[in-house]
CSV table of C-alpha atoms and ligand atoms in Angstrom, one decimal:
chain,number,residue,atom,x,y,z
A,1468,UNK,CA,25.6,2.7,-7.4
A,1469,UNK,CA,24.7,-1.0,-9.8
A,1470,UNK,CA,25.3,1.6,-13.2
A,1471,UNK,CA,29.0,1.0,-13.9
A,1472,UNK,CA,28.2,-3.0,-12.9
A,1473,UNK,CA,26.0,-3.5,-15.0
A,1474,UNK,CA,27.2,-0.8,-18.3
A,1475,UNK,CA,24.8,2.0,-17.7
A,1476,UNK,CA,25.2,5.8,-17.9
A,1477,UNK,CA,21.6,6.5,-15.7
A,1478,UNK,CA,19.1,4.8,-13.7
A,1479,UNK,CA,17.3,3.5,-16.2
A,1480,UNK,CA,14.0,2.0,-14.2
A,1481,UNK,CA,12.8,6.0,-12.3
A,1482,UNK,CA,9.8,5.8,-11.6
A,1483,UNK,CA,9.3,9.9,-12.3
A,1484,UNK,CA,6.6,10.2,-15.7
A,1485,UNK,CA,10.0,11.2,-17.7
A,1486,UNK,CA,8.9,11.6,-21.0
A,1487,UNK,CA,12.2,11.2,-22.5
A,1488,UNK,CA,11.8,7.6,-21.8
A,1489,UNK,CA,8.4,6.6,-23.2
A,1490,UNK,CA,7.8,3.7,-24.6
A,1491,UNK,CA,5.1,3.4,-27.2
A,1492,UNK,CA,2.8,1.1,-28.0
A,1493,UNK,CA,0.3,0.7,-29.6
A,1494,UNK,CA,-1.8,2.5,-27.5
A,1495,UNK,CA,0.1,5.2,-26.1
A,1496,UNK,CA,0.6,5.5,-30.0
A,1497,UNK,CA,-2.5,5.7,-30.3
A,1498,UNK,CA,-3.8,7.8,-27.3
A,1499,UNK,CA,-0.5,10.5,-27.6
A,1500,UNK,CA,-2.4,10.9,-31.6
A,1501,UNK,CA,-6.0,11.3,-30.2
A,1502,UNK,CA,-4.8,14.1,-27.7
A,1503,UNK,CA,-3.2,16.1,-30.2
A,1504,UNK,CA,-5.6,15.7,-32.9
A,1505,UNK,CA,-7.9,16.9,-30.5
A,1506,UNK,CA,-5.4,19.7,-29.6
A,1507,UNK,CA,-5.5,21.1,-33.3
A,1508,UNK,CA,-7.9,20.5,-34.4
A,1509,UNK,CA,-9.9,22.6,-30.7
A,1510,UNK,CA,-12.1,19.7,-30.2
A,1511,UNK,CA,-12.0,21.4,-27.1
A,1512,UNK,CA,-12.7,18.6,-24.2
A,1513,UNK,CA,-10.4,15.9,-24.1
A,1514,UNK,CA,-10.0,12.9,-21.8
A,1515,UNK,CA,-7.5,11.1,-21.4
A,1516,UNK,CA,-8.3,8.4,-18.6
A,1517,UNK,CA,-6.2,4.2,-17.3
A,1518,UNK,CA,-4.9,2.0,-14.3
A,1519,UNK,CA,-3.1,4.3,-11.7
A,1520,UNK,CA,1.1,2.7,-14.0
A,1521,UNK,CA,-0.2,2.6,-16.7
A,1522,UNK,CA,1.6,5.9,-18.3
A,1523,UNK,CA,-1.3,8.7,-17.9
A,1524,UNK,CA,1.4,11.4,-16.4
A,1525,UNK,CA,4.1,10.1,-18.8
A,1526,UNK,CA,1.9,10.7,-21.5
A,1527,UNK,CA,1.0,13.8,-20.2
A,1528,UNK,CA,4.5,15.4,-19.8
A,1529,UNK,CA,5.4,14.5,-23.8
A,1530,UNK,CA,2.3,16.2,-24.9
A,1531,UNK,CA,3.3,18.9,-22.9
A,1532,UNK,CA,7.6,18.8,-24.0
A,1533,UNK,CA,5.7,19.3,-28.0
A,1534,UNK,CA,3.1,22.4,-26.9
A,1535,UNK,CA,5.1,23.7,-25.8
A,1536,UNK,CA,8.3,23.2,-28.6
A,1537,UNK,CA,5.2,23.8,-30.6
A,1538,UNK,CA,4.5,27.6,-28.5
A,1539,UNK,CA,1.0,26.8,-27.5
A,1540,UNK,CA,0.2,28.6,-24.7
A,1541,UNK,CA,-0.1,25.5,-21.5
A,1542,UNK,CA,-1.4,25.1,-18.0
A,1543,UNK,CA,-0.7,22.1,-16.0
A,1544,UNK,CA,-2.6,21.8,-13.2
A,1545,UNK,CA,-1.5,19.0,-10.9
A,1546,UNK,CA,-3.0,19.3,-7.9
A,1547,UNK,CA,-6.3,17.9,-7.5
A,1548,UNK,CA,-6.8,18.6,-4.2
A,1549,UNK,CA,-7.5,22.5,-5.6
A,1550,UNK,CA,-10.2,24.9,-4.1
A,1551,UNK,CA,-11.9,26.7,-6.9
A,1552,UNK,CA,-9.6,29.9,-6.2
A,1553,UNK,CA,-6.8,27.9,-5.9
A,1554,UNK,CA,-7.4,26.0,-8.9
A,1555,UNK,CA,-8.2,30.1,-10.8
A,1556,UNK,CA,-4.6,31.1,-8.9
A,1557,UNK,CA,-2.5,28.1,-10.3
A,1558,UNK,CA,-4.0,28.2,-13.9
A,1559,UNK,CA,-4.0,31.9,-14.7
A,1560,UNK,CA,-0.2,32.2,-13.4
A,1561,UNK,CA,0.4,29.2,-14.9
A,1562,UNK,CA,-0.8,30.6,-18.3
A,1563,UNK,CA,1.5,33.5,-17.5
A,1564,UNK,CA,-1.3,36.0,-17.5
A,1565,UNK,CA,-1.4,38.6,-15.3
A,1566,UNK,CA,-4.1,38.7,-12.8
A,1567,UNK,CA,-4.5,40.7,-8.8
A,1568,UNK,CA,-7.9,40.4,-8.8
A,1569,UNK,CA,-8.9,37.6,-7.1
A,1570,UNK,CA,-13.1,38.3,-8.3
A,1571,UNK,CA,-14.0,35.2,-10.1
A,1572,UNK,CA,-15.8,37.5,-12.5
A,1573,UNK,CA,-13.0,39.3,-12.9
A,1574,UNK,CA,-10.3,36.2,-13.4
A,1575,UNK,CA,-12.4,35.0,-16.4
A,1576,UNK,CA,-12.7,38.4,-17.6
A,1577,UNK,CA,-9.4,38.3,-18.0
A,1578,UNK,CA,-8.9,34.9,-19.3
A,1579,UNK,CA,-10.8,35.5,-22.6
A,1580,UNK,CA,-9.3,38.9,-22.9
A,1581,UNK,CA,-6.1,36.4,-23.3
A,1582,UNK,CA,-8.0,33.6,-25.0
A,1583,UNK,CA,-9.0,35.9,-27.9
A,1584,UNK,CA,-6.2,37.6,-27.8
A,1585,UNK,CA,-4.5,34.3,-29.1
A,1586,UNK,CA,-7.4,33.6,-31.4
A,1587,UNK,CA,-6.8,36.5,-33.5
A,1588,UNK,CA,-2.3,35.2,-33.8
A,1589,UNK,CA,-3.9,32.4,-34.3
A,1590,UNK,CA,-2.6,30.2,-31.2
A,1591,UNK,CA,-4.1,27.6,-29.6
A,1592,UNK,CA,-4.1,27.4,-25.5
A,1593,UNK,CA,-4.2,23.5,-23.9
A,1594,UNK,CA,-4.6,24.0,-20.1
A,1595,UNK,CA,-3.8,20.0,-18.9
A,1596,UNK,CA,-5.7,18.8,-15.7
A,1597,UNK,CA,-4.5,15.0,-14.0
A,1598,UNK,CA,-5.3,13.2,-11.6
A,1599,UNK,CA,-9.0,14.9,-12.1
A,1600,UNK,CA,-10.5,12.0,-10.4
A,1601,UNK,CA,-10.6,14.3,-6.9
A,1602,UNK,CA,-11.2,17.1,-8.5
A,1603,UNK,CA,-14.3,18.5,-6.5
A,1604,UNK,CA,-17.7,18.8,-7.8
A,1605,UNK,CA,-17.7,22.2,-8.2
A,1606,UNK,CA,-13.6,23.0,-10.1
A,1607,UNK,CA,-15.1,20.2,-12.4
A,1608,UNK,CA,-18.1,22.1,-13.0
A,1609,UNK,CA,-15.9,25.6,-13.2
A,1610,UNK,CA,-13.8,24.1,-15.5
A,1611,UNK,CA,-17.7,22.8,-17.7
A,1612,UNK,CA,-18.5,26.3,-17.7
A,1613,UNK,CA,-14.2,26.7,-18.9
A,1614,UNK,CA,-16.0,24.8,-22.1
A,1615,UNK,CA,-18.0,27.9,-23.0
A,1616,UNK,CA,-15.4,30.3,-24.1
A,1617,UNK,CA,-15.6,29.9,-27.3
A,1618,UNK,CA,-16.4,32.2,-30.7
A,1619,UNK,CA,-18.9,31.4,-33.1
A,1620,UNK,CA,-18.0,29.3,-35.1
A,1621,UNK,CA,-14.7,27.3,-32.2
A,1622,UNK,CA,-13.2,26.9,-28.9
A,1623,UNK,CA,-11.0,29.1,-27.5
A,1624,UNK,CA,-9.1,26.5,-24.7
A,1625,UNK,CA,-8.7,23.1,-25.3
A,1626,UNK,CA,-9.1,20.8,-22.5
A,1627,UNK,CA,-7.8,17.8,-21.7
A,1628,UNK,CA,-9.1,15.9,-18.4
A,1629,UNK,CA,-7.2,13.3,-17.0
A,1630,UNK,CA,-7.3,10.2,-14.2
A,1631,UNK,CA,-7.7,7.3,-13.5
A,1632,UNK,CA,-11.3,4.8,-14.2
A,1633,UNK,CA,-13.2,6.8,-11.7
A,1634,UNK,CA,-13.5,9.9,-13.0
A,1635,UNK,CA,-15.4,7.4,-15.7
A,1636,UNK,CA,-17.2,6.4,-13.0
A,1637,UNK,CA,-17.5,9.9,-11.5
A,1638,UNK,CA,-18.8,12.2,-15.0
A,1639,UNK,CA,-21.5,9.1,-14.7
A,1640,UNK,CA,-23.2,11.0,-12.0
A,1641,UNK,CA,-26.1,12.7,-12.5
A,1642,UNK,CA,-24.9,16.3,-11.5
A,1643,UNK,CA,-22.0,16.1,-13.4
A,1644,UNK,CA,-24.3,14.6,-17.1
A,1645,UNK,CA,-23.0,18.3,-18.5
A,1646,UNK,CA,-19.7,17.7,-18.1
A,1647,UNK,CA,-20.2,14.6,-19.3
A,1648,UNK,CA,-21.8,15.6,-22.5
A,1649,UNK,CA,-18.8,18.3,-23.6
A,1650,UNK,CA,-16.5,15.3,-23.9
A,1651,UNK,CA,-16.1,15.1,-27.6
A,1652,UNK,CA,-12.8,12.9,-28.0
A,1653,UNK,CA,-11.7,9.8,-25.7
A,1654,UNK,CA,-7.8,8.4,-25.0
A,1655,UNK,CA,-7.0,5.8,-23.3
A,1656,UNK,CA,-4.1,3.6,-21.8
A,1657,UNK,CA,-3.6,0.5,-21.5
A,1658,UNK,CA,-1.1,-2.5,-19.3
A,1659,UNK,CA,1.3,-3.5,-21.3
A,1660,UNK,CA,0.7,-7.2,-23.4
A,1661,UNK,CA,4.6,-9.8,-22.7
A,1662,UNK,CA,5.8,-8.2,-25.6
A,1663,UNK,CA,5.5,-4.7,-24.9
A,1664,UNK,CA,7.3,-5.4,-21.6
A,1665,UNK,CA,10.0,-6.8,-23.6
A,1666,UNK,CA,10.4,-4.6,-25.4
A,1667,UNK,CA,9.9,-1.6,-23.0
A,1668,UNK,CA,12.7,-2.6,-20.5
A,1669,UNK,CA,15.3,-2.5,-23.4
A,1670,UNK,CA,14.0,0.2,-24.8
A,1671,UNK,CA,14.4,1.6,-21.3
A,1672,UNK,CA,18.1,-0.3,-21.2
A,1673,UNK,CA,18.8,1.9,-24.0
A,1674,UNK,CA,17.8,4.6,-23.3
A,1675,UNK,CA,19.9,4.7,-20.4
A,1676,UNK,CA,23.3,4.4,-22.3
A,1677,UNK,CA,23.2,0.0,-22.1
A,1678,UNK,CA,26.0,-1.0,-24.0
A,1679,UNK,CA,23.5,-4.0,-25.3
A,1680,UNK,CA,24.9,-6.8,-22.9
A,1681,UNK,CA,21.9,-9.0,-21.5
A,1682,UNK,CA,21.1,-8.5,-18.0
A,1683,UNK,CA,17.3,-9.7,-17.5
A,1684,UNK,CA,17.4,-13.1,-19.5
A,1685,UNK,CA,13.9,-14.9,-21.5
A,1686,UNK,CA,12.0,-16.7,-17.1
A,1687,UNK,CA,12.9,-12.9,-16.2
A,1688,UNK,CA,11.3,-10.8,-18.6
A,1689,UNK,CA,8.2,-13.1,-18.2
A,1690,UNK,CA,8.0,-13.6,-14.3
A,1691,UNK,CA,8.2,-9.4,-14.7
A,1692,UNK,CA,5.2,-9.4,-17.2
A,1693,UNK,CA,3.5,-11.7,-14.6
A,1694,UNK,CA,3.9,-10.3,-12.1
A,1695,UNK,CA,3.4,-6.2,-12.9
A,1696,UNK,CA,0.6,-7.8,-14.9
A,1697,UNK,CA,1.9,-5.2,-16.7
A,1698,UNK,CA,1.4,-1.9,-15.2
A,1699,UNK,CA,4.6,-0.1,-16.4
A,1700,UNK,CA,5.0,1.6,-12.6
A,1701,UNK,CA,5.6,-2.3,-11.1
A,1702,UNK,CA,8.0,-2.9,-14.0
A,1703,UNK,CA,10.6,-0.2,-12.6
A,1704,UNK,CA,9.7,-1.5,-9.3
A,1705,UNK,CA,10.4,-5.2,-9.9
A,1706,UNK,CA,13.4,-4.4,-12.3
A,1707,UNK,CA,15.0,-2.0,-10.2
A,1708,UNK,CA,15.0,-3.7,-7.1
A,1709,UNK,CA,16.4,-7.0,-9.3
A,1710,UNK,CA,19.1,-5.2,-10.7
A,1711,UNK,CA,19.8,-3.7,-7.3
A,1712,UNK,CA,19.8,-7.6,-5.7
A,1713,UNK,CA,21.9,-8.9,-8.7
A,1714,UNK,CA,24.1,-6.1,-8.6
A,1715,UNK,CA,24.7,-7.3,-4.6
A,1716,UNK,CA,24.7,-10.6,-5.0
A,1717,UNK,CA,27.7,-9.9,-7.9
A,1718,UNK,CA,25.7,-11.6,-10.8
A,1719,UNK,CA,26.0,-10.7,-14.4
A,1720,UNK,CA,22.5,-10.8,-14.8
A,1721,UNK,CA,19.3,-12.0,-13.8
A,1722,UNK,CA,16.1,-14.0,-14.0
A,1723,UNK,CA,13.2,-15.4,-13.0
A,1724,UNK,CA,14.2,-16.3,-8.9
A,1725,UNK,CA,15.6,-13.6,-8.7
A,1726,UNK,CA,12.5,-11.3,-10.3
A,1727,UNK,CA,10.1,-14.2,-8.1
A,1728,UNK,CA,12.4,-12.7,-4.7
A,1729,UNK,CA,10.9,-9.2,-5.9
A,1730,UNK,CA,7.8,-9.7,-6.2
A,1731,UNK,CA,8.0,-11.6,-2.6
A,1732,UNK,CA,9.4,-8.2,-0.7
A,1733,UNK,CA,6.8,-6.4,-2.4
A,1734,UNK,CA,3.7,-8.7,-1.7
A,1735,UNK,CA,4.1,-9.1,-5.1
A,1736,UNK,CA,3.6,-13.0,-5.6
A,1737,UNK,CA,-0.3,-12.6,-4.4
A,1738,UNK,CA,-1.9,-12.2,-7.7
A,1739,UNK,CA,-5.1,-13.8,-9.3
A,1740,UNK,CA,-4.5,-16.5,-12.1
A,1741,UNK,CA,-3.5,-15.1,-14.8
A,1742,UNK,CA,-6.9,-17.0,-17.2
A,1743,UNK,CA,-9.2,-13.6,-17.1
A,1744,UNK,CA,-11.5,-14.4,-14.6
A,1745,UNK,CA,-15.2,-16.4,-15.8
A,1746,UNK,CA,-18.4,-16.4,-13.8
A,1747,UNK,CA,-18.6,-19.8,-12.4
A,1748,UNK,CA,-20.8,-21.4,-14.3
A,1749,UNK,CA,-21.2,-24.4,-12.6
A,1750,UNK,CA,-24.1,-23.9,-11.3
A,1751,UNK,CA,-26.0,-22.1,-14.3
A,1752,UNK,CA,-29.4,-21.4,-11.5
A,1753,UNK,CA,-26.9,-18.7,-9.9
A,1754,UNK,CA,-25.3,-16.9,-12.5
A,1755,UNK,CA,-26.6,-13.5,-10.5
A,1756,UNK,CA,-28.4,-10.6,-13.2
A,1757,UNK,CA,-24.5,-8.6,-11.8
A,1758,UNK,CA,-22.8,-10.9,-13.0
A,1759,UNK,CA,-24.5,-11.8,-16.6
A,1760,UNK,CA,-23.7,-8.5,-17.3
A,1761,UNK,CA,-20.7,-8.0,-16.5
A,1762,UNK,CA,-20.1,-11.1,-18.7
A,1763,UNK,CA,-21.3,-9.8,-21.7
A,1764,UNK,CA,-20.0,-6.4,-20.8
A,1765,UNK,CA,-16.9,-7.9,-20.5
A,1766,UNK,CA,-18.0,-9.9,-24.3
A,1767,UNK,CA,-18.4,-7.1,-26.1
A,1768,UNK,CA,-15.0,-4.7,-25.0
A,1769,UNK,CA,-13.5,-8.3,-26.8
A,1770,UNK,CA,-15.1,-8.3,-28.7
A,1771,UNK,CA,-13.9,-4.5,-30.3
A,1772,UNK,CA,-10.2,-5.6,-29.9
A,1773,UNK,CA,-9.8,-8.8,-31.7
A,1774,UNK,CA,-6.6,-8.7,-32.4
A,1775,UNK,CA,-5.6,-8.8,-29.0
A,1776,UNK,CA,-7.4,-11.0,-25.9
A,1777,UNK,CA,-6.5,-9.2,-22.6
A,1778,UNK,CA,-3.1,-11.4,-20.9
A,1779,UNK,CA,-4.6,-10.9,-18.1
A,1780,UNK,CA,-7.6,-10.0,-15.3
A,1781,UNK,CA,-6.8,-6.5,-14.5
A,1782,UNK,CA,-6.9,-5.1,-18.7
A,1783,UNK,CA,-10.0,-6.2,-18.7
A,1784,UNK,CA,-12.7,-4.2,-18.3
A,1785,UNK,CA,-13.9,-6.2,-15.0
B,303,ADP,N1,4.9,4.7,-22.0
B,303,ADP,C1,6.0,4.0,-21.3
B,303,ADP,N2,6.6,4.8,-21.5
B,303,ADP,C2,8.0,5.2,-20.9
B,303,ADP,N3,7.2,4.8,-19.8
B,303,ADP,C3,6.5,4.6,-19.1
B,303,ADP,C4,4.9,4.2,-20.0
B,303,ADP,N4,3.8,4.5,-19.0
B,303,ADP,C5,4.5,4.8,-17.9
B,303,ADP,N5,5.1,4.4,-17.8
B,303,ADP,C6,7.2,4.8,-16.3
B,303,ADP,O1,6.1,4.2,-15.4
B,303,ADP,C7,5.6,4.6,-14.5
B,303,ADP,C8,4.2,5.1,-13.5
B,303,ADP,O2,3.9,6.3,-15.6
B,303,ADP,P1,3.2,7.8,-14.9
B,303,ADP,O3,2.5,7.8,-16.6
B,303,ADP,O4,3.3,8.4,-13.7
B,303,ADP,O5,1.7,6.8,-14.4
B,303,ADP,P2,-0.1,7.0,-14.9
B,303,ADP,O6,0.4,8.3,-14.0
B,303,ADP,O7,-0.7,6.6,-15.1
B,303,ADP,O8,0.1,6.5,-12.5
B,303,ADP,C9,7.2,6.5,-14.9
B,303,ADP,O9,8.2,6.1,-14.2
B,303,ADP,C10,6.7,6.0,-16.6
B,303,ADP,O10,7.7,6.6,-16.4
B,304,MG,MG1,-0.2,10.2,-13.2
């Protein structure tokens, strides 16, 4: 409804994981490079993790677009509530492998034969599993066994397992140790910093056909970053509702006060302070071992990425 008012061709802030809108930050580029490199060099098993709303599914859709253009066979499993037999049904159907049996050994035989045919033809096959943090241990175990499909030298099936950070924790459980050991590459999505948030919003407006006028004022962009903590899904929510609100009020552009109103509506105003929290040192003796370990982990994390200190507590790996 506001498109004409703001000179746009389409809604810029849809929450669909539409790869057309992919904004490439340094982290996104790294993650995409890791995924494509892993697949091209037949690394076998790649893990993609990131907080909710940081762009995992969007990135996977971009990857799938690219794979399809390259004529690579793909299967995309995004329903993580499947049991083992449903998982196999879904994967076989999405690969387009005709399969009239439900018997697992037969299904695996067919899959193996099909993968060998692909391999002989010089082709790759990729299984992409999204929301993997919700998969049952049984399905995860089957996925591990799929990595056994190999020739003497190479993996026949490339697997990308994507999920929220809980997936990493899940894979740390002793019974999933073997699966964790198979992971050869790790990619991550991250929240955006302030500069990236500005770029992200401008890029979405551009793709949505904006004629270049200023819609979000500089203080609005800062407020969006503060309330969203750089999470693209929340940025979209704030921007979409700010556009509606400004349109209803007949405003030409959007300032920080409109963003604050929307943030209040969605309870985003009860955010933690932006400065990273550090354990309270005022009473040194009370620093527990756990706190000390966390502080150490944060320090190590920061040393790994010295060029970009975390902007918000959420960006830190606590
Ligand atoms: N790098 C990005 N470029 C463009 N849009 C993004 C990016 N990351 C996230 N988004 C947008 O944010 C929303 C949530 O992204 P999504 O991929 O569903 O996150 P996740 O799968 O990690 O929960 C979607 O609307 C998506 O288009
Ligand atoms: Mg997702």
